[in-house]
Each structure stands twice: as structure tokens, then as C-alpha cells.
PDB file of C-alpha atoms in Angstrom:
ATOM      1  CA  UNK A   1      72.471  40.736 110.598  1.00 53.00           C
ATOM      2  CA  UNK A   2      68.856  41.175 111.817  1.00 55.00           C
ATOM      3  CA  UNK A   3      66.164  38.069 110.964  1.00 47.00           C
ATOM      4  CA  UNK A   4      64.245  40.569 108.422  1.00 48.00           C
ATOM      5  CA  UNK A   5      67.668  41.278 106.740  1.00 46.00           C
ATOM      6  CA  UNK A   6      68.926  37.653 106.103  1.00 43.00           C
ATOM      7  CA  UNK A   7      65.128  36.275 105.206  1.00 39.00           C
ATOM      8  CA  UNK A   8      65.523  39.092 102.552  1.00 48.00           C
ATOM      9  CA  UNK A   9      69.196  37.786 101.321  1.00 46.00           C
ATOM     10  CA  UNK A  10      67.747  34.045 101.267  1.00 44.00           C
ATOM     11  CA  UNK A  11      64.265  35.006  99.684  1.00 52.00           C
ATOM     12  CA  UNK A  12      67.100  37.114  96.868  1.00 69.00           C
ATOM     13  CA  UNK A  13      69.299  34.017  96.859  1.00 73.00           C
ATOM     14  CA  UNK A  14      66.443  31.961  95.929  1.00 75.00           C
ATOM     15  CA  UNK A  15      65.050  34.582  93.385  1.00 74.00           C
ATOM     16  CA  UNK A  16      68.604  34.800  91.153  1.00 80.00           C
ATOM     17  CA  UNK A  17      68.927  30.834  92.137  1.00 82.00           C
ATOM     18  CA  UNK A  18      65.481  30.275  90.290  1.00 82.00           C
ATOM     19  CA  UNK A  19      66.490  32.933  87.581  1.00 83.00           C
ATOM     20  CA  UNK A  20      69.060  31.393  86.617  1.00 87.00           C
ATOM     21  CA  UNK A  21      68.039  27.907  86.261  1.00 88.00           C
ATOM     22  CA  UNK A  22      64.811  28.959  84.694  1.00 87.00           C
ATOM     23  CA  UNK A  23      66.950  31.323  82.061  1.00 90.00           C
ATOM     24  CA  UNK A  24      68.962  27.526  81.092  1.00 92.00           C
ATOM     25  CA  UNK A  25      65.794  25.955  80.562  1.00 92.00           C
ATOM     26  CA  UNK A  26      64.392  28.449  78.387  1.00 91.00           C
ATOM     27  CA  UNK A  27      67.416  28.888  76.216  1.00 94.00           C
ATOM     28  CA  UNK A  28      67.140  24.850  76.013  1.00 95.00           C
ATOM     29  CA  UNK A  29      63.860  24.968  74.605  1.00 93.00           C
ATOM     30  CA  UNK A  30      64.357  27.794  72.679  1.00 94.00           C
ATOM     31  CA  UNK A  31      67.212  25.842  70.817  1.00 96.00           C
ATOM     32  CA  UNK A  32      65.097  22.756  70.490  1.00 96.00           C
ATOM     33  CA  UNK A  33      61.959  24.840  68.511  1.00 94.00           C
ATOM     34  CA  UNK A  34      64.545  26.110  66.348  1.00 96.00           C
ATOM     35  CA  UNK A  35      65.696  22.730  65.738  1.00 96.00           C
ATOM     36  CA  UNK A  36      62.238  21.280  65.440  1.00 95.00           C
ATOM     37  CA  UNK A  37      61.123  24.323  63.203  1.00 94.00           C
ATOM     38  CA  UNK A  38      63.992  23.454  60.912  1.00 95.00           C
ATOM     39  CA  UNK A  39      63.664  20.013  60.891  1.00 95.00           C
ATOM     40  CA  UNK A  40      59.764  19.846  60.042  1.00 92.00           C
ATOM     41  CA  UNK A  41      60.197  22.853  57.456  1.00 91.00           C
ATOM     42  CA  UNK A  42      62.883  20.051  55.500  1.00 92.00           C
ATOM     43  CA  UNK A  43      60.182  16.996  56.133  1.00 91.00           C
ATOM     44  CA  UNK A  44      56.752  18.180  55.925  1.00 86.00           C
ATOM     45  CA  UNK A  45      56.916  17.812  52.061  1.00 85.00           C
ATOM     46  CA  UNK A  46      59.267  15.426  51.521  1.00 89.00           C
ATOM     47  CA  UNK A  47      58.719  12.817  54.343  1.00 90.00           C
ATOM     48  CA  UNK A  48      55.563  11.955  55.954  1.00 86.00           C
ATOM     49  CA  UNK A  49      57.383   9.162  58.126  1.00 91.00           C
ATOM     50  CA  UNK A  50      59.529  11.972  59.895  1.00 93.00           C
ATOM     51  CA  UNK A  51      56.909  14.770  59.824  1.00 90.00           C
ATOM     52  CA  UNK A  52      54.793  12.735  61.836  1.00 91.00           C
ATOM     53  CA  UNK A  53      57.536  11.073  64.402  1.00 94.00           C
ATOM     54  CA  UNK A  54      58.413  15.716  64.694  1.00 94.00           C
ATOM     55  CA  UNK A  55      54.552  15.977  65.206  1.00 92.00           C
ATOM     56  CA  UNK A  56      54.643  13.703  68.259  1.00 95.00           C
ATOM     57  CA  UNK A  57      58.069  14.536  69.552  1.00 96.00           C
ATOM     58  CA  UNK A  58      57.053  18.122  70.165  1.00 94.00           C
ATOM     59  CA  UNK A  59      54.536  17.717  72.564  1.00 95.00           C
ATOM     60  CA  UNK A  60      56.378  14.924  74.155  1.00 96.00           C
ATOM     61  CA  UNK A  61      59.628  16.907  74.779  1.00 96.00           C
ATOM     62  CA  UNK A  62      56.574  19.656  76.043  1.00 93.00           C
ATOM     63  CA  UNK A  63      56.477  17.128  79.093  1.00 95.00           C
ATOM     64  CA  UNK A  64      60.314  16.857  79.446  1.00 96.00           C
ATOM     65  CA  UNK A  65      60.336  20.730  79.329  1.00 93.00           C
ATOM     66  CA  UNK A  66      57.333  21.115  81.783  1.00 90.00           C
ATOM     67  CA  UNK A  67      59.080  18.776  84.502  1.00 93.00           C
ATOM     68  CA  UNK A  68      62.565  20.707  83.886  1.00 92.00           C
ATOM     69  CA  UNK A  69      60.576  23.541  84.643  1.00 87.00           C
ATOM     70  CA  UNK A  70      59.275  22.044  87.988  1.00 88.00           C
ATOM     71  CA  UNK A  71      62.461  20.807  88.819  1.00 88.00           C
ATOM     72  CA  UNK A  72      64.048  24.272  88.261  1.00 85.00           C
ATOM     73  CA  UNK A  73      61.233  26.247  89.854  1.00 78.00           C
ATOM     74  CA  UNK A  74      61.086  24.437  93.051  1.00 72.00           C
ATOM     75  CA  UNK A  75      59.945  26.968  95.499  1.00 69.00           C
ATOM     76  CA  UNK A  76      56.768  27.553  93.876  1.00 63.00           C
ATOM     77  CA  UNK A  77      54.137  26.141  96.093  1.00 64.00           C
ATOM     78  CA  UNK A  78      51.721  25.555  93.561  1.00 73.00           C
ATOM     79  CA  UNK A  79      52.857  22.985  90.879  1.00 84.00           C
ATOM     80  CA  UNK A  80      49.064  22.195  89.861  1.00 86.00           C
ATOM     81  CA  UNK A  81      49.733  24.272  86.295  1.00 83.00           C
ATOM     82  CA  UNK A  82      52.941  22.516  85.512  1.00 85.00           C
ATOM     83  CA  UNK A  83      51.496  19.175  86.106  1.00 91.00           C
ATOM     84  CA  UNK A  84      48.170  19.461  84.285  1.00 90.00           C
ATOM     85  CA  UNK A  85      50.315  20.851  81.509  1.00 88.00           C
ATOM     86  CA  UNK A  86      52.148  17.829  81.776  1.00 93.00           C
ATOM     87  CA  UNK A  87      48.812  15.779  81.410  1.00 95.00           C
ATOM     88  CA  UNK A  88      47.772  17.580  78.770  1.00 94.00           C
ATOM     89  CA  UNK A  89      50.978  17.793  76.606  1.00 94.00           C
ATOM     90  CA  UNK A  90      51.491  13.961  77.277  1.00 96.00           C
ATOM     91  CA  UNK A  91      47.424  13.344  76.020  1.00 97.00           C
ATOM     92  CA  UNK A  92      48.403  15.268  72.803  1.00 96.00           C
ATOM     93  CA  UNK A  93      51.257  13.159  71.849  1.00 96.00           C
ATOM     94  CA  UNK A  94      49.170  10.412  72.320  1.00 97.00           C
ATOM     95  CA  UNK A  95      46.670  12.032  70.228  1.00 97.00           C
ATOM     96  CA  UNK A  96      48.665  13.312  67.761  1.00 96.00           C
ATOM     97  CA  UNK A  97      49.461   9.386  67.199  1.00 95.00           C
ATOM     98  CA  UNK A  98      45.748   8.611  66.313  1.00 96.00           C
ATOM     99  CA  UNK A  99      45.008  11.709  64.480  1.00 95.00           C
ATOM    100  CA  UNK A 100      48.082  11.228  62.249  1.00 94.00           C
ATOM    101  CA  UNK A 101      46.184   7.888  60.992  1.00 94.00           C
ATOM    102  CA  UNK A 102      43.080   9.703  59.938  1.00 94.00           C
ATOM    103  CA  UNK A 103      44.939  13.185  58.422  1.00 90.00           C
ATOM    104  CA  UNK A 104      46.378  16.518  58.888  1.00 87.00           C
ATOM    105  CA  UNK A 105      43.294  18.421  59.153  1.00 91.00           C
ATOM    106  CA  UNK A 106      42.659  16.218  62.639  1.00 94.00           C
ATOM    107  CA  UNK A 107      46.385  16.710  63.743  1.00 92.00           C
ATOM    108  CA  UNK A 108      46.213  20.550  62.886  1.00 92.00           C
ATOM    109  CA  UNK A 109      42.641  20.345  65.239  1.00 95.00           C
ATOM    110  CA  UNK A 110      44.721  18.028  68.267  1.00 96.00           C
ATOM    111  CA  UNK A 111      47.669  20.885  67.704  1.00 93.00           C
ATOM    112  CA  UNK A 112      45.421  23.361  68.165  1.00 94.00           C
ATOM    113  CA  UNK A 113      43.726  22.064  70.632  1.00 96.00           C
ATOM    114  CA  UNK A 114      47.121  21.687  72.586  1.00 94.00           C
ATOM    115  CA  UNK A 115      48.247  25.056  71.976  1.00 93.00           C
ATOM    116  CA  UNK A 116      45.092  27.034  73.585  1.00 95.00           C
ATOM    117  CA  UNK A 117      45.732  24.583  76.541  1.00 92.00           C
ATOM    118  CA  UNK A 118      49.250  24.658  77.088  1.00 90.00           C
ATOM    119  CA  UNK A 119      49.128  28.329  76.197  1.00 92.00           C
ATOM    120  CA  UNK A 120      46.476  29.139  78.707  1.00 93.00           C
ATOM    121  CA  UNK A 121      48.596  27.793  81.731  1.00 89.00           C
ATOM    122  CA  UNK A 122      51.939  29.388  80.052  1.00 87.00           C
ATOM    123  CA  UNK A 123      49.872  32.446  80.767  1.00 90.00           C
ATOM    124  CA  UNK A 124      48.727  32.407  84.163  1.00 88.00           C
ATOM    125  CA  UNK A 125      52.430  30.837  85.480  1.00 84.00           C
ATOM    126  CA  UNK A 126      53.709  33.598  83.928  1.00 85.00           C
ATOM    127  CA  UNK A 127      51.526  36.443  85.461  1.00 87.00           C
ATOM    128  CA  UNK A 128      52.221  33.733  89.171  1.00 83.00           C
ATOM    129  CA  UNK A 129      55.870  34.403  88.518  1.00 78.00           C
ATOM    130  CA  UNK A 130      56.247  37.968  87.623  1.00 79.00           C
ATOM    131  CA  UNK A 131      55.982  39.269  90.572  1.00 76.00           C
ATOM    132  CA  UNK A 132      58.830  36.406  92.541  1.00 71.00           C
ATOM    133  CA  UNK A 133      60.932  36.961  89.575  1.00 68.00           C
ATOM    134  CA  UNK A 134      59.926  39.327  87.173  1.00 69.00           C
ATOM    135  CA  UNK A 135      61.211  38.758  83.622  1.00 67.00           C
ATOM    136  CA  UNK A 136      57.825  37.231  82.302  1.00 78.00           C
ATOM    137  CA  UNK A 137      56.112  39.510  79.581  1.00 83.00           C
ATOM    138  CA  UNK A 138      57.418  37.496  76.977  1.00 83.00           C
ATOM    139  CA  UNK A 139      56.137  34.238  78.819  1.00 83.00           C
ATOM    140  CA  UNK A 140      52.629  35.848  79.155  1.00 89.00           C
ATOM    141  CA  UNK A 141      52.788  37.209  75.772  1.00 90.00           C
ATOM    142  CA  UNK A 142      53.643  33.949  74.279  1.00 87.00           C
ATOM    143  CA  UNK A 143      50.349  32.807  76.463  1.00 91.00           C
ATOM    144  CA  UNK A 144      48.152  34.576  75.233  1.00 93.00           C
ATOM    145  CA  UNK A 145      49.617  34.436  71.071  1.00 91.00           C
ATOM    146  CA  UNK A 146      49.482  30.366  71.807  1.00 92.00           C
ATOM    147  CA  UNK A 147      45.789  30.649  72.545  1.00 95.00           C
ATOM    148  CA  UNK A 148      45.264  32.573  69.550  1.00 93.00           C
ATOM    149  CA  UNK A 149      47.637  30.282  67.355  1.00 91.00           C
ATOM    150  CA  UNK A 150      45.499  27.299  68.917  1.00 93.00           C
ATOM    151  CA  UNK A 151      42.154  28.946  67.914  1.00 94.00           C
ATOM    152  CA  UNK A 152      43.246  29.823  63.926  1.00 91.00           C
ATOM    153  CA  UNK A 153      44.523  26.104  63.650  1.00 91.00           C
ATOM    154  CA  UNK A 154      41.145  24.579  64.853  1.00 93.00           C
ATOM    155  CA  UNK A 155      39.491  27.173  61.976  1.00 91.00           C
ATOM    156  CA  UNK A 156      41.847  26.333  59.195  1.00 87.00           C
ATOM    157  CA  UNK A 157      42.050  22.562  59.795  1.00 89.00           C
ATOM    158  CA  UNK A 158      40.429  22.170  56.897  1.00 87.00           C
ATOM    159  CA  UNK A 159      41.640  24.913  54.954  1.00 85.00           C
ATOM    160  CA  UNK A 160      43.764  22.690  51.480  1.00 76.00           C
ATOM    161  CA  UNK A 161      46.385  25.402  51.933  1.00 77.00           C
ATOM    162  CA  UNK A 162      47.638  24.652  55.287  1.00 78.00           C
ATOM    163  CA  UNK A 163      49.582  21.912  55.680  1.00 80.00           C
ATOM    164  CA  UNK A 164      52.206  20.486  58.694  1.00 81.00           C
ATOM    165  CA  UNK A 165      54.052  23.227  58.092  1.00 80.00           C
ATOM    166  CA  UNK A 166      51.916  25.670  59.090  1.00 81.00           C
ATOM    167  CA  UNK A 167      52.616  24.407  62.016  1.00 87.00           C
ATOM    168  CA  UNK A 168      56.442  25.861  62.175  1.00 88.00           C
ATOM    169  CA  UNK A 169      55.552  29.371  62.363  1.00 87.00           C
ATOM    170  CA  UNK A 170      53.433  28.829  66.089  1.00 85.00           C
ATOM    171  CA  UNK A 171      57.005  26.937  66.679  1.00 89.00           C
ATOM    172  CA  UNK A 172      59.488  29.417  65.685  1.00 90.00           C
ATOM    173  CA  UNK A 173      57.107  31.756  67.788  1.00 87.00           C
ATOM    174  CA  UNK A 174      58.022  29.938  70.985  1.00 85.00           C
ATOM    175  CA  UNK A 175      61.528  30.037  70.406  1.00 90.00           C
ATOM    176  CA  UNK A 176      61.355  33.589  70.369  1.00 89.00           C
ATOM    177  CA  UNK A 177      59.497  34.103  73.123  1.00 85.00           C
ATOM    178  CA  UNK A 178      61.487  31.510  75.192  1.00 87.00           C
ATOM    179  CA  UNK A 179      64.740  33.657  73.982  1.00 91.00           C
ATOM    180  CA  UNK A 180      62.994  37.132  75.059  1.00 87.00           C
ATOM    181  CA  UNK A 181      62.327  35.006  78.672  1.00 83.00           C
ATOM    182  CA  UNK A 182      65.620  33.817  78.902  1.00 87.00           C
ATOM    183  CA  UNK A 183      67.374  37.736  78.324  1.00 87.00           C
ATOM    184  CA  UNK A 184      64.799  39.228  80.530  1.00 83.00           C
ATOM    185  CA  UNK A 185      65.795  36.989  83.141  1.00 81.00           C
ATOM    186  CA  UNK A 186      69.444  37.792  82.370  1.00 82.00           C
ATOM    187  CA  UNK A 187      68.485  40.802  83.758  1.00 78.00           C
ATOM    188  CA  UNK A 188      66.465  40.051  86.444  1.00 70.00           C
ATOM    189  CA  UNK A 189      69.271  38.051  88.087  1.00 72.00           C
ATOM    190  CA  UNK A 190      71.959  41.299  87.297  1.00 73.00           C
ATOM    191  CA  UNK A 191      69.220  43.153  89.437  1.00 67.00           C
ATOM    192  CA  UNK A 192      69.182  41.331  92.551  1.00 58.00           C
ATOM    193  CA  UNK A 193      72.256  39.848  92.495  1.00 55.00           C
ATOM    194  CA  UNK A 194      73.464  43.466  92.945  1.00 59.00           C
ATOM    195  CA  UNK A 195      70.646  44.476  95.613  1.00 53.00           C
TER     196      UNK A 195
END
């Protein structure tokens, strides 16, 4: 085997290695917005106490997630994203936690807020990664739809119609995309597992 030919199985190793752990992760939090969406669909009405301990667990669990994603995309040499993802996602449960005590209009505004930040970075690791791993419309998609989501919560804040649960549509959004991720990957490791 020539040097050229085993860097090129190791650097495909590492690419289905990657793949694969990434594909886990994403069908992880793809089954914990469903959950969430669920769960804050039942509460938002009913229970203000649990609505609001759902509105800070979601960006919390956003910093679990982010450092799963480090953890499972090691050979990236730029973790700079994930991290200030991290800080930002772990600012907004904090946030969420003072906004709650003044009212949903500010929470929608701190959600928002989160979402065109968090959805910014979900966009440019996804254009870093698809060309190591391909598999990453959805992620990049999901970007850019974030920012937008972000945006239209900051302008309806203060709209009387839109509630918590507005909130469980930008939600059950990310699962999808997470799920469209997770199959594209699927494929991705099929591909050069078999090169």
C-alpha cells in the first residue's frame, strides 16, 4: 500500500467514523425537539411553572448538544463556532431566566435573539463540513430558516396572538432538519464506506 493510498483509507476512516457519530447525535436531538415540542404544546396553556422550566431547558440541552457535537466531530481543527455557540446558548438560558420574570413578549425577543445566533453558526459549520463529509443541506438549510425564525419572533414579540407556543413550530423545525441530517449522513457513510 503506497503512503497516498493509506492517508486516503485513514482520511475515509475518519470521514464514515465522524458520519456516524455525528448521524447519533442528530437523531438524539432530533428526538429531544420532538419531545420538547410535545411537551411545551401540553404546558404552554395550562402550566406556566413547566412552560418556563421547557423555555430554559432548551437552550441549556443546546450546550449539551453543542459539546456532543465537539466531542463527536473531533478532527475539525476549528472548534471556535461550536464553542461560541456554546456561550451563546448557555447566555440564553440564563436569559431566558430573567426575561421569564418580566413576560413572554421579552422571552419570545431572548428566543429570537438565540435563534438568529445559534442559527447563523449552524450555517457556516454546515457549509465547513460539507465538503469533509457531505450530508449538510439540511444543516445549512435549517441555518439559514433559524435566522429567519429568530428575526419574525423579535417582530411579533409583541404581537397578543403569539404566545410560548409559537415557539414549538421553530422546534419541530429542528427536529426535522436534524432527521434530514441524520439520513443524509446515512448515506454519506454507505458512500465511502464502499469507496
Amino acid at each position: 500500500m503506497t503512503a497516498s493510498t493509506q492517508l486516503n483509507a485513514v482520511a475515509t476512516g475518519e470521514a464514515v467514523k465522524t458520519a456516524k457519530s455525528l448521524r447519533k447525535l442528530y437523531f438524539i436531538r432530533a428526538a429531544f425537539s420532538v419531545t420538547w415540542v410535545i411537551l411545551i404544546a401540553l404546558f404552554a396553556k395550562t402550566s406556566l411553572g413547566i412552560a418556563s422550566v421547557l423555555l430554559i431547558i432548551y437552550p441549556a440541552w443546546d450546550v449539551v448538544g453543542t459539546f456532543l457535537d465537539i466531542r463527536a466531530n473531533h478532527n475539525n481543527s476549528s472548534k471556535t463556532p461550536q464553542y461560541v455557540n456554546a456561550l451563546i446558548s448557555t447566555t440564553t438560558a440564563i436569559a431566558v431566566c430573567i426575561a421569564l420574570q418580566k413576560g413572554v413578549p421579552e422571552t419570545l425577543i431572548v428566543f429570537g435573539t438565540w435563534a438568529i445566533g445559534t442559527g447563523l453558526i449552524q450555517l457556516i459549520l454546515g457549509l465547513q463540513r460539507r465538503k469533509f463529509l457531505g450530508g449538510q443541506w439540511p444543516m445549512i438549510i435549517s441555518g439559514a430558516q433559524s435566522i429567519i425564525g429568530g428575526t419574525s419572533f423579535i417582530i411579533l414579540a409583541h404581537d397578543p396572538t403569539k404566545g410560548i407556543a409559537s415557539l414549538a413550530g421553530y422546534a419541530a423545525f429542528g427536529a426535522f432538519y436534524y432527521l434530514l441530517a441524520a439520513f443524509r449522513l446515512s448515506k454519506t457513510v454507505g458512500q465511502v464506506a464502499s469507496v
